[in-house]
Amino acid sequence: MSFPTDLEIAESANILPIKKIAEKLGIIEDDLEYYGKYKAKIPLQYIDEEKSKKAKLILVTAINPTPAGEGKTTVSVGLNDGLKKIGKKSIAVLREPSLGPVFGVKGGAAGGGYAQLIPMVDINLHFTGDFSAIEKANNLLSAMIDNNLQNKKFSLNIDPRTIVWKRVMDMNDRSLRNIVIGLGGLNNGITREEGFNITPASEVMAILCLSKDFEDLKNRLGNIFVGYTFDKKPIFARDLKAENAMAILLKDAIKPNLVQTLEGNPAILHGGPFANIAQGTNTIIATKMGLSLADYVVTEAGFGADLGAEKFLHIKCHYGKMKPDAYVIVATIRALRYQGGAKKGEYENPNLPFLKNGFGNLAKHIENGFKFGFKPIVAINHFATDSLEEINYIIDECEKLGVKAILADEFTKGGAGMTELAEEVVRCAEFYGNDFKPLYQVEDSVEHKIDTIAKEVYGAESVVYSQKAKNQLKTIYDLGFDKVPICMAKTQKSLTDDETKLGRPTNFKITVREFEFAAGAGFIIPILGDIMRMPGLPNIPAAEGMFIDKDGKITGLS
Amino acid sequence: MSFPTDLEIAESANILPIKKIAEKLGIIEDDLEYYGKYKAKIPLQYIDEEKSKKAKLILVTAINPTPAGEGKTTVSVGLNDGLKKIGKKSIAVLREPSLGPVFGVKGGAAGGGYAQLIPMVDINLHFTGDFSAIEKANNLLSAMIDNNLQNKKFSLNIDPRTIVWKRVMDMNDRSLRNIVIGLGGLNNGITREEGFNITPASEVMAILCLSKDFEDLKNRLGNIFVGYTFDKKPIFARDLKAENAMAILLKDAIKPNLVQTLEGNPAILHGGPFANIAQGTNTIIATKMGLSLADYVVTEAGFGADLGAEKFLHIKCHYGKMKPDAYVIVATIRALRYQGGAKKGEYENPNLPFLKNGFGNLAKHIENGFKFGFKPIVAINHFATDSLEEINYIIDECEKLGVKAILADEFTKGGAGMTELAEEVVRCAEFYGNDFKPLYQVEDSVEHKIDTIAKEVYGAESVVYSQKAKNQLKTIYDLGFDKVPICMAKTQKSLTDDETKLGRPTNFKITVREFEFAAGAGFIIPILGDIMRMPGLPNIPAAEGMFIDKDGKITGLS
C-alpha cells in the first residue's frame, strides 16, 4: 500500500468544529465569525499587547529550496503539534496560500503528510476571501487612477507615463506582465503601458501585513504613491480619495483566520506568501494575536532564509517591534543534494558526495543566523530516501558549526515525530534569542542597505545597478522614501540572483535591474536578475490534472 | 428630522442569527455553512423537485428606469414582507450585487428604506465570495489559454487572433475594455488583443445561473468556446483540460446564500445582476431552492422588462423548465416623468403633463406582459413627491388596459405598506399565470429570434447588422451554436438601443454591432448600439464619498 496523498490524509482527518479550537484559546464562540464550520475570523480585541510581549516567537526558515519546496510549512505545523505533545500551549501562525501556485507548479501551502492544516481544500482555494479583498482594493485604486485620467472635469493632471501603481490578479499569468490599456478611442480610457503583478505582491497585501491596526491600515493606504502630475508633483492614493473605499473592502480581511492542524491544535493563517517577490510573512496583527493567545508561536518566513528570514527580521520586526526567540532552519537532504549539483532523477536518491558538495548552502544560512544574533537550530525534514550516512554527516557538520541538527519526522508521524525538536526549541527560546540585531538601520542609505544584504546575507562581492534602476533610485531619494527597509525581489533557488548558481556561491555580483517602491507599506523593492513579480504557468499546469466529481469530491489538488 | 439613510436603517435593524431564519424554512442548523453570523450557504440537497413544482413563482420586473433604478429589489423585498403579513409562507430569491456599481454610480443592490436585505454592507461588498470565485474560474481559463499559446511543447495550435474568451474583473473599469497583452518579448507571452468584461457578464456567471446541478455546471464549463486553431478547428475549455479546475473553484459558489429582510423574513441571494449586458437573473438552483422551501417565491429580473423579463422568460424559463405564476411591473412616477421628457431637477417634482407623456413606456411593458400570457400587475413604487392626481392617472389608465395598479409603500412602511399588492399577487397567481408562452422557439433562426424580440418586445421596425456582426453570425452557424436563446446586450434606459429615445419610441431600427456567444451557458449575445460589457466609473465615483472610522463604522455606502 502506497503512502496516502496529502488530500487523502486531510479528507480522512477527524476535523473538529472550529469553536472547539477557539475554546482552547479562550475565545468565546459568540466572538467568532464563521466561514463554514471549520474556519473563523477572530476579532482584533483578542490582541493583548502586554501578554504578547511575554510569549515566545519561533521563526522557521530554510535553506534554498528545490522547486517543490523544503516543507517549511510542514515542519512549522509539525513543530506546533510537537510543542503540544510536550505540554506547551502553542499556536502556529502562518501564511495564506495563493491561488497562482495551487494551479501552477507548487501546489497548495497547507503542509503535507501528517502535518497539515485543515480544511486543506478550502485553505488552498478562496479560504476566507482575504486575497480577493486585497485584489479588489488594489484594483479599485487602479480604476480610480484611470478614471481620473479620462475625467477632464476633475482631473488631477496625472502624467500617465509616470504611473507606477499596477493592477494585480491572484493567478500565474505571464501574459499580463506587460500590457497596454485604454485602447479603442475616446470613451475607453487613456492609452498607457500597464502590467499586472500577482496579488500577494500587491502593496495592499504588504500594508495589510505590516499595519498594527485598522487606522494604521487606512493611513498607509492613503500614503500609496501613484505617480506624478505633468508638473512633477507626487500623487498619492489619498489625492484620489481612494483610501476609505479601499479600507472598506478590507474591513474583514484585517481579521486573522483560525483553522486547525490534523491533530486538532490551533493555527492562524493570515497574509501573504511569496517571500521572493514580496515581504512574504504573515501579518503583524496575526503574529501579535498568536502571542496574545498562546505561550509559543510558531511562524515561518518564506523560501530560503536569504529571502524570508532576512525580510522577516528587517521589515516585519522593524514595523511590528518584535523579535524571534528561536530560529529554526529547515533543510532536506534531497535539497542539499540538489544544491550540490544533483539533477532531477538524482537528488531523490542517497548520494553522499552530492550532499557534501551542497552542504555549504546550509552552512551559509547557519552563519547568517548567528550574524542576526541567534543560535540556529537545524531541522532535517526527513524523507524515506535519506540514508543514515547522510543524516549523520549533517549532524556532525552542524555540530562543528556549534549548531544542533535534529531529525524532523512530522510528515509520517505528525507531532509525535517532533518532540525532540520541540524540546530543543523551548530550550533555545529560554536560554538564547535575546541578542537579535538587524544588519542595517533604516536610516542608512538605500545603497548601503542593499549592499549589506547582498554581502552579509547572500555573500556577494558587489552590487551593480542598471541605468533604469539608477534613475528610479533618484526618484526614491527625491520623494524622501529612502529611510525605509529593503524588500528584495530575487530568485529563491540560489543565494545569488541567478537561479543556476547552487550551493554556496562566491565571487559573484548581483544586479538591481529596476526598483519598485511601496510608500504606504514602507519599503523599497530592488528587483534582481530576471525575477518577475507575476509568475507564469508551467508547461503542464497543475490545474490540468485536477478532478472533481458530481458530489464535490476532489482529486489532484496537492 | 430627515429620513434616515438606507445604511442607518440597516445598521439599526434587529438582525436575527441566520440559524433562526433557516429554522423558519425547516433547514437544520448543522446543514448551514456560515459566513459570519448573518449569512449562510444552503446545501443543494434542500432542493425538492416535486415540491418546487407546486409553489408559486412571482416575477417582479419594471419599466425602463432612471439612472437611479426603479426600486425593483426594494419592491421585491417589500412584497416578500407583505406576503408574510397576509399569512403566506414566502421567500425572496434575488441577485447578488456587483462591486462595480457599488463604487460607481448606482450604489448597492440590497433594497432601500424599510425594505432592505441585511446585513446590507456585507451583501454589497464581498458577500460570500461567489463573484470572486466566478472571476477566478474565468481568468484561470484565460491564463491556461495564454499559457498554451506560449507553450510550444504541448501546443493546441490556437490562432491568437481568433480567441473570443475574455478576462473579467468585478469593477467599473473602462480602461480594460480594449487592451493588448503579452508584450515584453519571449518570456512574457504571445502578444494579442484582449479585453476585460465586468464579472457579472462572464459566461461563467451565466453557467452558474443556468446550471441545474454540479455535473451540469462542469459540462457547461467544458463546452465554453475559446477560439480556433490555425487550421480552423474549434477549441473548447475541455481541450485545455480546464473545466475540472474551474469547477473546483466554484464548488461553494454553486450553493445559494441565505440572508434576511429587515422584518426577519428569509431571502436567498444567488447569481448575477446586469440584465443589460448579461442574462441578469438569479440562479436556477436558487429559484428551485426557494420553490422547495416556501409556497411563494418573489424573484426579480433586472432593469426594464424589455431586458430582464424577456431574458428571464426566454432563457431562464427555457433551461430551468419553469414559469412565473404572477407578473409584477414596477413603475415610479418619477421615472414616468423622466420617460415623458423631464430632465434632472424636473422629474423629481409633480408634473402631470410629463407623466402623461411618459405613460406609453408603462403601457408598452403592460402589453408585452399580456403577449407572454400573463395578466400583469403594476406596482407604483411610492415616493413622497407623487401627487394624488398623478397616482390616480396611472390607476385609471392601467384600468383601461385591463390591469390593476397598486401603490407600493414598502420604502417607508415595509411589509405593512405592501399587503394590498400581496393580496393581488396571490389572487393572480391562483387564477391566472398558466398561459405563459415564449415569443420565439430556440429552434428558430438567430435572425428570427432577434427580430422577434426587437419587434414584439421593443417595438422596433427592423434590425440592422454591421458587417462585423454578419461575419460573426456566420461563425455561429458554422459552429452549430444557433439553436439557443438570445441574450441581448442593450441600454436599459430606452426600449431602443439609443439611450436618448425615451417613452414609447416608434419607427426605429436597432443595430447589432457585434456578437459574443456563450456555447457553455447556451445563448447568443447580440450587442446593440454602443453598449459596453465593461462599465466605466462616473466623474465622481461613489467610492470617493465613502468613509470608515477606526471601529469599522461606515458612511457613504448606499
Coordinates of C-alpha atoms in Angstrom, one line a residue, chain A residues 105-520:
Chain A
V105 CA 3.5 24.0 -10.2
K106 CA 4.0 24.1 -6.5
G107 CA 0.5 23.1 -5.4
G108 CA -1.1 24.1 -2.1
A109 CA 0.6 25.5 1.0
A110 CA -1.1 23.9 3.9
G111 CA 1.6 21.4 4.9
G112 CA 1.8 17.8 4.0
G113 CA 1.6 14.2 5.1
Y114 CA 0.6 14.0 8.8
A115 CA 1.5 17.7 9.4
Q116 CA -1.2 19.6 7.7
L117 CA -3.7 22.4 8.2
I118 CA -7.3 21.6 7.6
P119 CA -9.7 22.1 5.9
M120 CA -7.0 21.7 3.4
V121 CA -9.0 22.2 0.2
D122 CA -10.7 25.4 1.4
I123 CA -7.4 26.8 2.7
N124 CA -5.9 26.3 -0.7
L125 CA -8.8 27.8 -2.6
H126 CA -10.7 31.0 -1.7
F127 CA -10.3 30.5 2.1
T128 CA -12.0 33.4 3.8
G129 CA -11.7 35.8 0.9
D130 CA -8.8 37.9 2.1
F131 CA -6.8 37.7 -1.2
S132 CA -9.9 38.6 -3.2
A133 CA -10.4 41.6 -0.9
I134 CA -6.8 42.7 -1.3
E135 CA -7.1 42.3 -5.1
K136 CA -10.2 44.4 -5.2
A137 CA -8.8 47.2 -3.1
N138 CA -5.7 47.3 -5.3
N139 CA -7.7 47.3 -8.5
L140 CA -10.2 49.9 -7.2
L141 CA -7.3 52.3 -6.9
S142 CA -6.2 51.4 -10.4
A143 CA -9.7 52.1 -11.8
M144 CA -9.9 55.4 -9.9
I145 CA -6.5 56.4 -11.4
D146 CA -7.5 55.6 -15.0
N147 CA -10.9 57.2 -14.4
N148 CA -9.2 60.4 -13.3
L149 CA -7.0 60.4 -16.5
Q150 CA -10.2 60.1 -18.5
N151 CA -12.0 62.8 -16.5
K152 CA -11.2 66.2 -17.7
K153 CA -13.5 68.0 -15.2
F154 CA -11.9 66.8 -12.0
S155 CA -8.5 66.0 -13.4
L156 CA -5.5 65.8 -11.1
N157 CA -3.3 66.3 -14.2
I158 CA -1.6 62.9 -13.7
D159 CA 1.1 62.1 -16.3
P160 CA 0.2 58.6 -17.4
R161 CA 3.8 57.9 -18.3
T162 CA 4.8 58.2 -14.6
I163 CA 2.2 55.9 -13.0
V164 CA 3.9 53.1 -11.0
W165 CA 0.8 51.6 -9.5
K166 CA -0.1 48.2 -11.1
R167 CA -3.1 46.1 -11.2
V168 CA -3.0 42.6 -9.6
M169 CA -4.5 39.2 -10.1
D170 CA -4.1 36.1 -8.0
M171 CA -3.1 33.9 -10.9
N172 CA 0.1 32.7 -12.6
D173 CA -0.4 34.7 -15.8
R174 CA 2.7 35.8 -17.6
S175 CA 0.7 37.4 -20.4
L176 CA -0.4 40.1 -18.1
R177 CA 3.1 41.2 -17.1
N178 CA 3.4 43.9 -19.8
I179 CA 0.2 45.2 -21.4
V180 CA -1.2 48.3 -23.0
I181 CA -4.6 49.5 -21.7
G182 CA -7.1 52.2 -22.7
L183 CA -7.2 51.4 -26.4
G184 CA -10.3 51.9 -28.5
G185 CA -10.8 55.6 -28.7
L186 CA -12.4 58.5 -26.8
N187 CA -14.7 56.6 -24.5
N188 CA -12.4 53.8 -23.5
G189 CA -9.7 55.5 -21.3
I190 CA -6.3 56.9 -21.9
T191 CA -3.8 54.6 -23.6
R192 CA -0.8 53.7 -21.5
E193 CA 1.5 51.0 -20.5
E194 CA 0.4 48.8 -17.6
G195 CA 1.2 45.5 -16.0
F196 CA -0.3 43.0 -13.5
N197 CA 1.6 41.6 -10.5
I198 CA 0.3 38.6 -8.7
T199 CA -1.9 39.6 -5.7
P200 CA 0.5 38.6 -2.9
A201 CA 2.9 41.0 -4.5
S202 CA 0.4 43.9 -4.1
E203 CA 1.4 46.7 -1.9
V204 CA -2.1 46.4 -0.4
M205 CA -1.0 42.9 0.8
A206 CA 2.1 44.3 2.3
I207 CA 0.1 47.1 4.0
L208 CA -2.3 44.5 5.5
C209 CA 0.7 42.5 6.7
L210 CA 2.5 45.5 8.3
S211 CA -0.3 47.5 9.8
K212 CA -0.7 47.5 13.5
D213 CA -4.5 48.3 13.5
F214 CA -7.3 49.5 11.2
E215 CA -6.4 53.2 11.5
D216 CA -2.8 52.4 10.6
L217 CA -4.0 50.4 7.6
K218 CA -6.1 53.3 6.3
N219 CA -3.3 55.8 6.7
R220 CA -0.9 53.5 4.9
L221 CA -3.4 53.0 2.0
G222 CA -3.6 56.8 1.7
N223 CA 0.2 57.0 1.5
I224 CA 0.4 54.8 -1.5
F225 CA 2.4 56.6 -4.2
V226 CA 0.7 56.5 -7.6
G227 CA 2.8 58.7 -9.9
Y228 CA 3.5 62.4 -10.8
T229 CA 1.4 65.2 -12.3
F230 CA 2.6 66.7 -15.6
D231 CA 4.2 69.5 -13.4
K232 CA 6.1 66.9 -11.3
K233 CA 4.0 66.8 -8.1
P234 CA 3.7 63.4 -6.5
I235 CA 0.2 61.9 -6.4
F236 CA -0.9 59.6 -3.6
A237 CA -3.9 57.4 -3.2
R238 CA -5.3 60.0 -0.8
D239 CA -5.3 62.6 -3.6
L240 CA -7.7 60.3 -5.4
K241 CA -9.8 60.0 -2.2
A242 CA -9.4 56.2 -2.5
E243 CA -8.2 55.1 0.9
N244 CA -11.6 54.9 2.7
A245 CA -13.2 52.8 0.0
M246 CA -10.1 50.6 -0.1
A247 CA -10.2 50.2 3.6
I248 CA -13.9 49.3 3.5
L249 CA -13.0 46.5 1.1
L250 CA -10.5 45.3 3.7
K251 CA -12.7 45.5 6.8
D252 CA -12.9 41.8 7.2
A253 CA -9.6 40.9 5.6
I254 CA -7.8 42.6 8.5
K255 CA -9.0 39.9 10.9
P256 CA -6.9 36.8 11.4
N257 CA -8.3 33.4 10.4
L258 CA -8.4 30.4 12.7
V259 CA -8.0 26.8 11.5
Q260 CA -6.6 23.6 13.0
T261 CA -3.8 21.1 12.4
L262 CA -4.6 17.4 11.7
E263 CA -4.0 16.9 15.5
G264 CA -6.6 19.5 16.5
N265 CA -4.2 22.2 17.5
P266 CA -4.9 25.8 16.7
A267 CA -3.4 27.6 13.8
I268 CA -3.8 31.1 12.5
L269 CA -3.4 31.8 8.8
H270 CA -3.2 35.5 7.7
G271 CA -1.4 37.4 5.0
G272 CA 0.8 36.8 2.2
P273 CA 3.2 34.3 0.8
F274 CA 5.9 34.9 -1.9
A275 CA 9.0 35.9 0.0
N276 CA 10.8 36.0 -3.3
I277 CA 8.8 38.9 -4.8
A278 CA 7.0 40.3 -1.7
Q279 CA 7.7 40.6 2.0
G280 CA 6.4 37.1 2.4
T281 CA 5.4 36.8 6.0
N282 CA 2.1 36.7 7.8
T283 CA 0.6 39.8 9.3
I284 CA 1.9 41.6 12.3
I285 CA -1.7 41.5 13.6
A286 CA -1.8 37.7 13.3
T287 CA 1.5 37.2 15.0
K288 CA 0.5 39.5 17.9
M289 CA -2.8 37.7 18.1
G290 CA -0.9 34.4 18.4
L291 CA 1.4 35.8 21.0
S292 CA -1.7 37.0 22.9
L293 CA -3.4 33.7 22.9
A294 CA -0.6 31.2 23.5
D295 CA 2.8 30.8 25.1
Y296 CA 4.6 29.7 22.0
V297 CA 4.0 30.9 18.5
V298 CA 5.5 29.0 15.5
T299 CA 5.8 31.2 12.5
E300 CA 7.5 30.9 9.1
A301 CA 9.3 33.1 6.6
G302 CA 9.0 32.0 3.0
F303 CA 11.6 30.3 0.8
G304 CA 15.2 30.4 1.9
A305 CA 16.4 32.4 4.9
D306 CA 18.2 34.8 2.4
L307 CA 14.7 36.0 1.4
G308 CA 12.1 35.1 4.0
A309 CA 14.1 35.4 7.3
E310 CA 16.0 38.4 6.1
K311 CA 12.8 40.2 5.4
F312 CA 11.1 39.0 8.5
L313 CA 13.9 40.4 10.6
H314 CA 14.5 43.7 8.7
I315 CA 10.9 44.6 7.7
K316 CA 8.4 42.8 10.0
C317 CA 10.4 43.0 13.2
H318 CA 11.0 46.7 12.4
Y319 CA 7.4 47.7 12.0
G320 CA 6.0 45.2 14.5
K321 CA 8.5 45.9 17.2
M322 CA 9.0 42.2 17.7
K323 CA 11.8 39.7 17.6
P324 CA 12.0 35.9 17.4
D325 CA 13.2 33.9 20.4
A326 CA 14.3 30.9 18.4
Y327 CA 15.5 30.4 14.8
V328 CA 14.9 27.1 13.0
I329 CA 16.5 26.3 9.6
V330 CA 14.7 23.6 7.7
A331 CA 16.8 21.5 5.4
T332 CA 16.1 18.4 3.4
I333 CA 18.8 16.1 2.3
R334 CA 17.3 16.0 -1.2
A335 CA 17.6 19.8 -1.4
L336 CA 21.2 19.6 -0.2
R337 CA 22.0 17.0 -2.9
Y338 CA 20.3 19.4 -5.4
Q339 CA 22.4 22.3 -4.0
G340 CA 25.4 20.0 -4.5
G341 CA 24.7 19.6 -8.2
A342 CA 22.3 16.6 -8.4
K343 CA 19.8 16.8 -11.2
K344 CA 16.1 15.7 -11.2
G345 CA 16.3 11.9 -11.1
E346 CA 19.4 12.1 -9.0
Y347 CA 18.6 14.3 -6.0
E348 CA 15.8 11.9 -4.9
N349 CA 18.3 9.1 -4.1
P350 CA 21.0 8.8 -1.4
N351 CA 24.3 10.3 -2.6
L352 CA 26.8 11.5 0.0
P353 CA 29.1 13.3 -2.5
F354 CA 26.3 15.5 -3.8
L355 CA 25.2 16.1 -0.2
K356 CA 28.7 17.1 0.9
N357 CA 29.0 19.4 -2.1
G358 CA 25.7 21.1 -1.3
F359 CA 26.2 21.4 2.5
G360 CA 27.8 24.8 2.0
N361 CA 24.3 26.2 1.4
L362 CA 23.1 25.2 4.8
A363 CA 26.4 26.4 6.4
K364 CA 25.9 29.8 4.9
H365 CA 22.3 30.0 6.3
I366 CA 23.6 28.9 9.7
E367 CA 26.3 31.6 9.7
N368 CA 23.7 34.2 8.7
G369 CA 21.5 33.1 11.7
F370 CA 24.5 33.8 14.0
K371 CA 25.0 37.2 12.4
F372 CA 21.5 38.2 13.4
G373 CA 22.3 37.2 17.0
F374 CA 20.5 33.8 17.0
K375 CA 21.6 30.3 17.9
P376 CA 20.1 28.5 15.0
I377 CA 18.6 25.0 15.2
V378 CA 18.6 22.8 12.1
A379 CA 15.6 20.7 11.4
I380 CA 16.3 17.9 8.9
N381 CA 12.9 17.4 7.3
H382 CA 13.0 13.6 7.0
F383 CA 12.4 11.7 3.7
A384 CA 12.3 8.0 3.4
T385 CA 15.2 8.2 0.9
D386 CA 17.6 9.8 3.5
S387 CA 20.5 7.5 4.2
L388 CA 21.8 7.1 7.8
E389 CA 25.2 8.1 6.5
E390 CA 23.8 11.3 5.1
I391 CA 21.9 12.2 8.2
N392 CA 24.9 11.6 10.4
Y393 CA 27.1 13.7 8.1
I394 CA 24.7 16.7 8.5
I395 CA 24.5 16.3 12.3
D396 CA 28.3 16.1 12.6
E397 CA 29.0 19.1 10.3
C398 CA 26.4 21.2 12.1
E399 CA 27.9 20.3 15.4
K400 CA 31.2 21.6 14.1
L401 CA 29.4 24.9 13.5
G402 CA 28.1 24.9 17.0
V403 CA 24.5 24.0 15.9
K404 CA 22.3 21.1 16.8
A405 CA 20.7 19.3 13.8
I406 CA 17.6 17.3 14.7
L407 CA 15.6 14.9 12.5
A408 CA 12.0 16.2 12.0
D409 CA 9.6 13.3 11.3
E410 CA 6.4 15.2 11.1
F411 CA 5.5 14.0 7.6
T412 CA 4.9 10.4 8.6
K413 CA 4.4 10.8 12.4
G414 CA 2.9 14.2 13.0
G415 CA 3.6 15.8 16.4
A416 CA 5.0 12.5 17.8
G417 CA 7.9 12.8 15.3
M418 CA 8.7 16.3 16.5
T419 CA 9.1 16.2 20.3
E420 CA 12.9 16.3 20.2
L421 CA 12.9 19.4 18.0
A422 CA 10.2 20.9 20.2
E423 CA 12.3 20.4 23.3
E424 CA 15.3 22.0 21.7
V425 CA 13.3 24.9 20.5
V426 CA 11.9 25.5 24.0
R427 CA 15.5 25.3 25.5
C428 CA 16.8 27.8 22.9
A429 CA 13.9 30.2 23.4
E430 CA 14.6 30.2 27.1
F431 CA 18.4 30.5 27.0
Y432 CA 19.2 32.4 23.8
G433 CA 17.5 34.7 21.4
N434 CA 17.8 37.9 23.3
D435 CA 20.7 39.1 21.1
F436 CA 18.8 39.9 17.9
K437 CA 20.2 42.8 16.0
P438 CA 19.4 43.9 12.4
L439 CA 22.3 44.1 10.0
Y440 CA 21.3 47.6 8.8
Q441 CA 19.5 50.6 10.1
V442 CA 16.5 52.0 8.2
E443 CA 18.3 55.4 8.3
D444 CA 21.2 54.1 6.3
S445 CA 21.4 55.0 2.6
V446 CA 19.5 52.7 0.2
E447 CA 22.7 51.6 -1.4
H448 CA 24.2 50.8 2.0
K449 CA 21.2 48.7 2.9
I450 CA 21.2 46.8 -0.3
D451 CA 25.0 46.3 -0.1
T452 CA 24.6 44.9 3.4
I453 CA 22.0 42.3 2.4
A454 CA 24.0 41.4 -0.7
K455 CA 27.3 41.0 1.0
E456 CA 26.3 39.8 4.5
V457 CA 23.4 37.6 3.7
Y458 CA 24.0 36.5 0.1
G459 CA 27.8 36.5 0.2
A460 CA 28.1 38.7 -2.9
E461 CA 31.2 40.7 -3.8
S462 CA 29.3 43.8 -5.1
V463 CA 26.0 45.2 -6.4
V464 CA 25.5 46.5 -9.9
Y465 CA 22.7 49.0 -10.8
S466 CA 21.2 49.2 -14.3
Q467 CA 20.7 52.7 -15.7
K468 CA 16.9 52.3 -15.2
A469 CA 17.5 51.4 -11.5
K470 CA 19.8 54.4 -11.0
N471 CA 17.1 56.7 -12.4
Q472 CA 14.4 55.1 -10.2
L473 CA 16.7 55.4 -7.2
K474 CA 17.0 59.1 -7.8
T475 CA 13.1 59.3 -7.7
I476 CA 13.1 57.5 -4.4
Y477 CA 15.5 60.0 -2.9
D478 CA 13.7 62.9 -4.4
L479 CA 10.5 61.8 -2.8
G480 CA 12.2 61.2 0.5
F481 CA 11.2 57.5 0.5
D482 CA 14.7 56.2 1.3
K483 CA 14.5 55.8 5.1
V484 CA 12.7 52.5 5.0
P485 CA 13.6 48.8 4.9
I486 CA 14.5 47.0 1.7
C487 CA 12.4 44.2 0.3
M488 CA 14.4 42.3 -2.3
A489 CA 12.8 40.6 -5.3
K490 CA 15.2 37.7 -6.1
T491 CA 15.1 34.1 -7.2
Q492 CA 14.6 31.7 -4.2
K493 CA 16.6 29.0 -5.9
S494 CA 20.0 30.5 -5.3
L495 CA 21.8 32.7 -2.8
T496 CA 22.6 34.8 -5.9
D497 CA 20.3 36.5 -8.4
D498 CA 21.0 33.6 -10.9
E499 CA 18.9 30.5 -10.2
T500 CA 21.5 28.2 -11.8
K501 CA 24.2 29.1 -9.2
L502 CA 23.7 26.5 -6.4
G503 CA 25.4 25.6 -3.2
R504 CA 27.3 28.4 -1.6
P505 CA 28.4 30.6 -4.5
T506 CA 31.3 33.0 -4.1
N507 CA 32.8 35.8 -6.2
F508 CA 29.5 36.9 -7.7
K509 CA 27.8 40.3 -8.2
I510 CA 24.1 40.9 -8.0
T511 CA 22.3 43.3 -10.4
V512 CA 19.5 45.6 -9.5
R513 CA 17.5 45.6 -12.7
E514 CA 14.9 48.1 -11.5
F515 CA 13.1 49.4 -8.4
E516 CA 9.5 49.4 -7.3
F517 CA 8.7 51.1 -4.0
A518 CA 5.9 50.9 -1.6
A519 CA 5.4 54.3 0.1
G520 CA 2.3 53.1 2.0

